[in-house]
Coordinates of C-alpha atoms in Angstrom, one line a residue:
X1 CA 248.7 -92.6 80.9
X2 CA 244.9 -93.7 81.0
X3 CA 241.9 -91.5 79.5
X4 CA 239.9 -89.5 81.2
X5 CA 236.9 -90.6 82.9
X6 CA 234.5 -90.6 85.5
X7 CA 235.2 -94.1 86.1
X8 CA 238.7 -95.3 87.7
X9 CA 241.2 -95.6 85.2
X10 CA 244.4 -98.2 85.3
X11 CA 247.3 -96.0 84.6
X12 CA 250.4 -97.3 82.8
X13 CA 253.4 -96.3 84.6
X14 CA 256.6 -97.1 83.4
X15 CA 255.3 -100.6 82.8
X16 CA 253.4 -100.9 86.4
X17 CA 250.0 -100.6 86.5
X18 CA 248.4 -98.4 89.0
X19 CA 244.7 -97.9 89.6
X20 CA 243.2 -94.4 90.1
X21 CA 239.7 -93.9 90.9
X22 CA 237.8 -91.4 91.2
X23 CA 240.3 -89.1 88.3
X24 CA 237.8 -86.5 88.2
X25 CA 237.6 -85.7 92.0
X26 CA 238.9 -81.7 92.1
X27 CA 242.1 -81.5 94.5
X28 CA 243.0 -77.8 93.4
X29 CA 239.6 -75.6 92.8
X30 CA 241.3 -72.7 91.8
X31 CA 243.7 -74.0 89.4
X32 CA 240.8 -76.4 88.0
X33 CA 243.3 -79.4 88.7
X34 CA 242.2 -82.7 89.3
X35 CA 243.7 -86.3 90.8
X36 CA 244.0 -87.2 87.4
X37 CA 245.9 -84.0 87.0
X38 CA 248.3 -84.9 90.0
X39 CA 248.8 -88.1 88.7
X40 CA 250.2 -87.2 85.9
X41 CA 252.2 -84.1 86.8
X42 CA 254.0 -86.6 89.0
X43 CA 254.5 -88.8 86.1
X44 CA 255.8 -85.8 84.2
X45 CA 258.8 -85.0 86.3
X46 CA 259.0 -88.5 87.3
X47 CA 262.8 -88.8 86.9
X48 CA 263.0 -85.9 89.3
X49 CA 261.0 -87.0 92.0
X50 CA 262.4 -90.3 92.4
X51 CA 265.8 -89.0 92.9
X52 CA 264.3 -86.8 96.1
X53 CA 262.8 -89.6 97.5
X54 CA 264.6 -93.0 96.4
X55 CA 265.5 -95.0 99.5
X56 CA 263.9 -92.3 101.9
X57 CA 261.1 -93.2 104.6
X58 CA 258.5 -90.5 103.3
X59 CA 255.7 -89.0 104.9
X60 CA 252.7 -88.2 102.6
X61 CA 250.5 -85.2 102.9
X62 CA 246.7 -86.2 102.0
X63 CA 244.1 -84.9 101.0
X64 CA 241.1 -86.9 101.0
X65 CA 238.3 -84.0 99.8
X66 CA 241.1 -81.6 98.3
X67 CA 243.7 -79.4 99.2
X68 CA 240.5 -76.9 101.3
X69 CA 239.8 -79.9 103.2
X70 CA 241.5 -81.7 106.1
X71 CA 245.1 -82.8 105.5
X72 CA 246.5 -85.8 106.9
X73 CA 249.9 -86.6 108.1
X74 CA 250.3 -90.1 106.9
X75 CA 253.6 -91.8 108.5
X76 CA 252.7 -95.5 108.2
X77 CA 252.2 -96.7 104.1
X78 CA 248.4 -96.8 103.6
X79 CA 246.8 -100.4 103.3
X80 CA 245.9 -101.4 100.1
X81 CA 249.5 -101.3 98.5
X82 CA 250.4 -103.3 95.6
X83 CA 253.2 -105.9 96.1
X84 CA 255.9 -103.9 94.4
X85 CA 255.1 -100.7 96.8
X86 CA 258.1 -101.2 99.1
X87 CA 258.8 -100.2 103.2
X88 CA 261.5 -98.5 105.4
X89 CA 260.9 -99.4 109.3
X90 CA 261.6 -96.1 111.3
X91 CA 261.3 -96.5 115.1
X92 CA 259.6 -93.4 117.5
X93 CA 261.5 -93.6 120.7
X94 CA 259.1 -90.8 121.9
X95 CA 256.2 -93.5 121.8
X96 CA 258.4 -97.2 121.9
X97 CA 256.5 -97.4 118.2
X98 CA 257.3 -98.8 114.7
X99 CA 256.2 -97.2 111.3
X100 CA 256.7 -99.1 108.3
X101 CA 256.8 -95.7 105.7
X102 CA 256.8 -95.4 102.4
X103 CA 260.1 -96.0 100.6
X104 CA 260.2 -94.8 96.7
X105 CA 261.7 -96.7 94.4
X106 CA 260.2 -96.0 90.9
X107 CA 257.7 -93.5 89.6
X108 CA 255.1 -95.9 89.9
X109 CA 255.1 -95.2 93.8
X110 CA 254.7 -91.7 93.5
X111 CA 251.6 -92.1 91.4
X112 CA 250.0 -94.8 93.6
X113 CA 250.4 -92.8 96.7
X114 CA 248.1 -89.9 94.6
X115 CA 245.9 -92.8 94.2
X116 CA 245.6 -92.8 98.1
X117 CA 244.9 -88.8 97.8
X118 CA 248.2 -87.7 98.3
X119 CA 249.5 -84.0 97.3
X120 CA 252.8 -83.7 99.1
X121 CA 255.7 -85.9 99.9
X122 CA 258.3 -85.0 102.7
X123 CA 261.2 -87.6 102.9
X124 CA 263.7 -88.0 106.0
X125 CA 267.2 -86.7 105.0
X126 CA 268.7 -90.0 105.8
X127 CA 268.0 -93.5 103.0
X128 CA 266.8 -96.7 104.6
X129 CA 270.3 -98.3 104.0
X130 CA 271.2 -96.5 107.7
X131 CA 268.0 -94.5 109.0
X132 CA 270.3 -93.5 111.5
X133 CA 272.4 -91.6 109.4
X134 CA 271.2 -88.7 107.2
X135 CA 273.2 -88.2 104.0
X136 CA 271.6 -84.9 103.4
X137 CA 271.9 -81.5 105.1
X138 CA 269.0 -79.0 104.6
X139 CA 269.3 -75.3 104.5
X140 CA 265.7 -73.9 104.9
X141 CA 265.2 -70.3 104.4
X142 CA 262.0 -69.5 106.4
X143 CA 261.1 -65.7 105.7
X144 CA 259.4 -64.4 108.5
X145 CA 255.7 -62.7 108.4
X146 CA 257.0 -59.5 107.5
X147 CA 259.9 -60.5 105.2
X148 CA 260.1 -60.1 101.2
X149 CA 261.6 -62.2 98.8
X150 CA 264.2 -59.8 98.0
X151 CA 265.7 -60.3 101.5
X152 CA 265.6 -64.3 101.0
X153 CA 267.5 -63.9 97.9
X154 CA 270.2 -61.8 100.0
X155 CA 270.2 -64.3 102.6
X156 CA 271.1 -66.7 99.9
X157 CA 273.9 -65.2 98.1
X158 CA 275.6 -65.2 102.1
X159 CA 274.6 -68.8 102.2
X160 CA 276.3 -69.5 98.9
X161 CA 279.3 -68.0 99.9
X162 CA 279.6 -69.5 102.7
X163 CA 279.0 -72.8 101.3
X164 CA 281.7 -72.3 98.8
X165 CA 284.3 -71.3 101.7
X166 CA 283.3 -74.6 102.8
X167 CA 283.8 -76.4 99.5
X168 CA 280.3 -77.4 99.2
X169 CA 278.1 -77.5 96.4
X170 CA 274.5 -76.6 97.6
X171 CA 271.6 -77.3 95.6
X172 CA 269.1 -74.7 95.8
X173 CA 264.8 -74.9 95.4
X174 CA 262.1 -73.3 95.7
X175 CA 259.9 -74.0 99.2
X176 CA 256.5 -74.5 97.4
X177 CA 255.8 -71.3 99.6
X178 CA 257.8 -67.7 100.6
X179 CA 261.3 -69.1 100.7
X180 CA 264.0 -71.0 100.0
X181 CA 265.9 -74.4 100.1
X182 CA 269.4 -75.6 99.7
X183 CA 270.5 -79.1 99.8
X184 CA 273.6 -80.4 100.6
X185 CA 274.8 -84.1 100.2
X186 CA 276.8 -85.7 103.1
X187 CA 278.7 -88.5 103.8
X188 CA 276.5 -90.4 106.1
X189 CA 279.1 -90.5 108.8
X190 CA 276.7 -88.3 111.6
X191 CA 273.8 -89.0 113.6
X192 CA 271.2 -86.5 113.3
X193 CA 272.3 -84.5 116.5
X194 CA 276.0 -83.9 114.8
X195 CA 274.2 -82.9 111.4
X196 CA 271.6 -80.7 113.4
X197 CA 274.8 -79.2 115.4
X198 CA 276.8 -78.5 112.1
X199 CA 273.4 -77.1 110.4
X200 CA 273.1 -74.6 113.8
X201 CA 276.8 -73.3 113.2
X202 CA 276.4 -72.6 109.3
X203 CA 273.1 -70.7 110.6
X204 CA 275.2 -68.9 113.0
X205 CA 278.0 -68.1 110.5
X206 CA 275.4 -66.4 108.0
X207 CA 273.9 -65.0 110.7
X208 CA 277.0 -63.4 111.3
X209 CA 277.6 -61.8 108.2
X210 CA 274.0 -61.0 107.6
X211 CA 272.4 -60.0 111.1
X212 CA 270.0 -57.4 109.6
X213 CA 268.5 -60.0 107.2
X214 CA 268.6 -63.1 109.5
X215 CA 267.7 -64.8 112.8
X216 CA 268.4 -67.7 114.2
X217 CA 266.6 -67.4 117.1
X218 CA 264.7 -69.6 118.8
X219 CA 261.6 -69.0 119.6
X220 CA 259.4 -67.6 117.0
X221 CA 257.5 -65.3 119.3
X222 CA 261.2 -63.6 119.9
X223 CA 262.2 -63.4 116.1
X224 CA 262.8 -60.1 114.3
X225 CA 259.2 -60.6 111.9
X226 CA 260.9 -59.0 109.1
X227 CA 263.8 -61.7 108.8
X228 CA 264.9 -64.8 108.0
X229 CA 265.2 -67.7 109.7
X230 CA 267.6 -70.1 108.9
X231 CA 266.2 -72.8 110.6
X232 CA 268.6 -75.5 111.0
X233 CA 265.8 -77.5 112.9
X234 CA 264.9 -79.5 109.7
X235 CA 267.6 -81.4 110.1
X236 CA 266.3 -83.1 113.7
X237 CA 265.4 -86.5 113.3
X238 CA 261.7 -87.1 112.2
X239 CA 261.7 -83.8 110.8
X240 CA 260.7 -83.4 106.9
X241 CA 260.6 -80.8 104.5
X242 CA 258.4 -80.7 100.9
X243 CA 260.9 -83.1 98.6
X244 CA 262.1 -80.8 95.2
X245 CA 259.0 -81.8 92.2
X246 CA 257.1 -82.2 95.2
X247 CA 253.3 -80.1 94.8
X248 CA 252.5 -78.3 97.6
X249 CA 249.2 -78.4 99.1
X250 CA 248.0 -74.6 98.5
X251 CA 245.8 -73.1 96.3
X252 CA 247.2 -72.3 93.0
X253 CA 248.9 -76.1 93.3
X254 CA 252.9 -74.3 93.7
X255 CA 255.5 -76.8 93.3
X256 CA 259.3 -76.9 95.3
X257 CA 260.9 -76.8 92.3
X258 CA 264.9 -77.1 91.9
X259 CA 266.4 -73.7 90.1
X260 CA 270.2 -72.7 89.5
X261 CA 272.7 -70.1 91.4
X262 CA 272.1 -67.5 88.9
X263 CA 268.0 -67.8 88.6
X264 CA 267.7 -67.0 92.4
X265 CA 268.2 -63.6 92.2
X266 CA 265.1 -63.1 89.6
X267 CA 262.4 -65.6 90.4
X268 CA 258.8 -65.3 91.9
X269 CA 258.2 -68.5 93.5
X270 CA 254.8 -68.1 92.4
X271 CA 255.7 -68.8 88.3
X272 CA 256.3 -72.5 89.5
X273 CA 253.6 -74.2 89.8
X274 CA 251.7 -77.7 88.1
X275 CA 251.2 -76.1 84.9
X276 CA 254.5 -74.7 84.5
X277 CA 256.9 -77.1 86.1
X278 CA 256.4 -80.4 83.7
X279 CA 257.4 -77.9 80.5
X280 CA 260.4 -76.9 82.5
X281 CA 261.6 -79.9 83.5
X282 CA 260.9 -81.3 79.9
X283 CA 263.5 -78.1 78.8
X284 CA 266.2 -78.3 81.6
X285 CA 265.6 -81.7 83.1
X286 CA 266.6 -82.3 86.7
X287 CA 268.6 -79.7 87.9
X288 CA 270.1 -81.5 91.1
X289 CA 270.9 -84.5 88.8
X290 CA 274.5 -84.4 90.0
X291 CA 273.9 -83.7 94.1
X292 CA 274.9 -87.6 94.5
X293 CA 278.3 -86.8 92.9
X294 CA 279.0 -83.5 95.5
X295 CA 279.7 -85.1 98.6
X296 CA 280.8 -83.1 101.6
X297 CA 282.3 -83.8 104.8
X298 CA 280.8 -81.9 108.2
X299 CA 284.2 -82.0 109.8
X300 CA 284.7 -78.0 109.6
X301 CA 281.5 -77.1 110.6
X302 CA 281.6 -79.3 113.8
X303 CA 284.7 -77.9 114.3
X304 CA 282.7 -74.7 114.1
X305 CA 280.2 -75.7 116.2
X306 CA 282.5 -77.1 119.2
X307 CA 284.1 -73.1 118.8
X308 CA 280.9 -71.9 119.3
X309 CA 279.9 -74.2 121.9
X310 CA 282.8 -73.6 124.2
X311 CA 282.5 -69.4 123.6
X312 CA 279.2 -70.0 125.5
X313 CA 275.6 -68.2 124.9
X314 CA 274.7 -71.0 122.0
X315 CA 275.0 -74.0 123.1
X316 CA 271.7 -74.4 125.0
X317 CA 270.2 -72.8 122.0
X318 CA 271.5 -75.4 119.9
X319 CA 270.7 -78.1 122.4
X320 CA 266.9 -77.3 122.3

C-alpha cells in the first residue's frame, strides 16, 4: 500500500492501482481511524471480503465527512469508476427503474469504493448470474431494546439445532452491532418470496422451541422489548444486511466479523473491531471459506411453511 500523506496517494492493490485522496480525512474520531486506515483494513482481510460480495449487486454506505456525519445509501455505482470496476443491473418494479450496482470482483473494488467514502457494504443475497434467485439464506438475530447478549447466544444454540435437524451448515457472524448472523448457502432454485417464506417458517420453528427468548412478530411496536427477533425479513428482495469483514459505520469502527459454533457462547461483539480483526484474520483466515461447498435445499422448510400456512394465523403474517 501507498505512504502516508496529506496528499492523495495511488495505492497498489493486488496489482490495480487505485487512487485515494484525501488519506488523512478522519472517518472514525474515536478510534483515531482514518480513510487511509479503511483502506487498508479492507485490503487486510481482502480475501474475506471478496468472497461476501463476489458477483453481488452491493449497496454502499458513505460517508462523505465521517461516520458523525450524513450517511448515504448509494444504490447506483458512483461516477468516476475505473474501467475494471464492474456492474450488476437490478431493476425496482416499485419505481419502473434501473440501477447499475456495484458488483465486486477483486479487492481492488472494495478499496476504490473507500476512495468514494464508503464505510459499509451490504450485498443482495442473490449473484448477478440470476438476480432473481438468491443463493443465500440469512438468519438475522435482531435483539430487541431491552435484550442482552446472553439471550442472543441462547437464541442461537436453538438456531443451530435446528439447522442441524435440517442438515444445514449455517455460518455464523457477528452483526457489527448487538446481535447475530447466520448464513446459509442455497441452491438458487427460489425466488425471493419462497426463500423469505422458508426463512419465516425456520423463525417460527425456533420461535417454537424458544418463545421466552424470541419473537417473530411483526410489528416492532408489538414485540416483547426484551427478545429476539428473528427477522426473516432480510431475506425480501432489495433487502441487505452488513456483508461479514464489512466495517460498520459506528463509533469505535466494529466490524461483522465471521466466528465459529463454539466461540458464540463467549464473545463480546465489541472485541471485533478495525484494530483487532486484520490480526485475526491473519491467524485463522476466513472462517466461511467453505460456505460455497455447504449447499442446502429449502424443500423441507417450504414444506414447513405450506403446514403452517394451511393451520391458519401465519400466513398473512408471512405475506406482509
Amino acid at each position: 500500500m501507498g505512504k502516508d500523506s496529506s496528499e492523495a496517494v495511488e495505492l497498489d492493490v493486488d496489482g490495480y492501482t487505485v487512487r485515494l485522496s484525501h488519506p488523512e480525512r478522519v472517518y472514525f474520531p474515536q478510534a483515531g481511524l482514518t480513510k487511509l486506515d479503511v483502506a487498508r483494513y479492507y485490503h487486510s482481510v481482502g480475501e474475506g471480503i471478496v468472497r461476501a460480495l463476489r458477483d453481488r449487486p452491493c449497496m454502499l454506505h458513505r460517508f462523505p465527512s465521517g461516520v458523525e456525519g450524513e450517511k448515504v445509501h448509494q444504490k447506483r455505482l458512483p461516477h468516476g469508476a475505473p474501467d475494471w470496476v464492474e456492474t450488476v443491473r437490478v431493476h425496482f418494479p416499485r419505481y419502473n427503474r434501473d440501477a447499475d450496482e456495484l458488483c465486486v470482483t477483486r479487492v481492488a473494488d472494495v478499496v476504490w469504493a473507500v476512495q468514494m467514502s464508503t464505510v459499509e457494504f451490504h450485498p443482495w443475497n442473490s449473484r448477478r448470474a440470476d438476480v432473481e434467485r438468491p443463493d443465500e439464506w440469512r438468519i438475522d438475530l435482531d435483539p430487541m431494546p431491552d435484550c442482552g447478549f446472553d439471550r442472543v447466544v441462547r437464541v442461537a444454540g436453538v438456531a443451530r439445532e435446528v439447522l442441524g435437524e435440517l442438515g444445514a451448515v449455517g455460518w455464523p457472524k457477528t452483526s457489527g452491532g448487538r446481535g447475530l448472523h447466520v448464513y446459509v448457502r442455497i441452491e438458487p432454485r427460489w425466488g425471493f418470496d419462497d426463500v423469505r417464506r422458508a426463512a419465516y417458517a425456520f423463525a417460527r420453528e425456533v420461535e417454537r422451541r424458544a418463545p421466552r427468548d424470541v419473537t417473530t412478530t411483526w410489528w416492532r411496536k408489538d414485540r416483547d422489548q426484551s427478545a429476539v427477533f428473528v427477522d426473516y425479513n432480510q431475506n425480501a428482495r432489495d433487502h441487505t444486511l452488513a456483508s461479514a469483514y464489512s466495517i460498520r459505520g459506528v463509533a469505535d469502527a466494529r466490524v461483522s466479523t465471521p466466528i465459529t459454533w463454539d466461540e458464540v457462547l463467549d464473545i463480546d461483539p465489541r472485541d471485533f473491531t478495525v484494530a483487532t480483526v486484520p490480526d485475526r484474520f491473519a491467524r485463522l483466515g476466513d472462517l466461511h471459506a467453505g460456505i460455497d461447498d455447504a449447499v442446502f435445499s429449502l424443500d423441507t422448510l417450504l414444506e414447513w411453511a405450506e403446514r403452517d400456512e394451511a393451520s391458519g394465523g401465519d400466513a398473512e403474517r408471512a405475506e406482509r
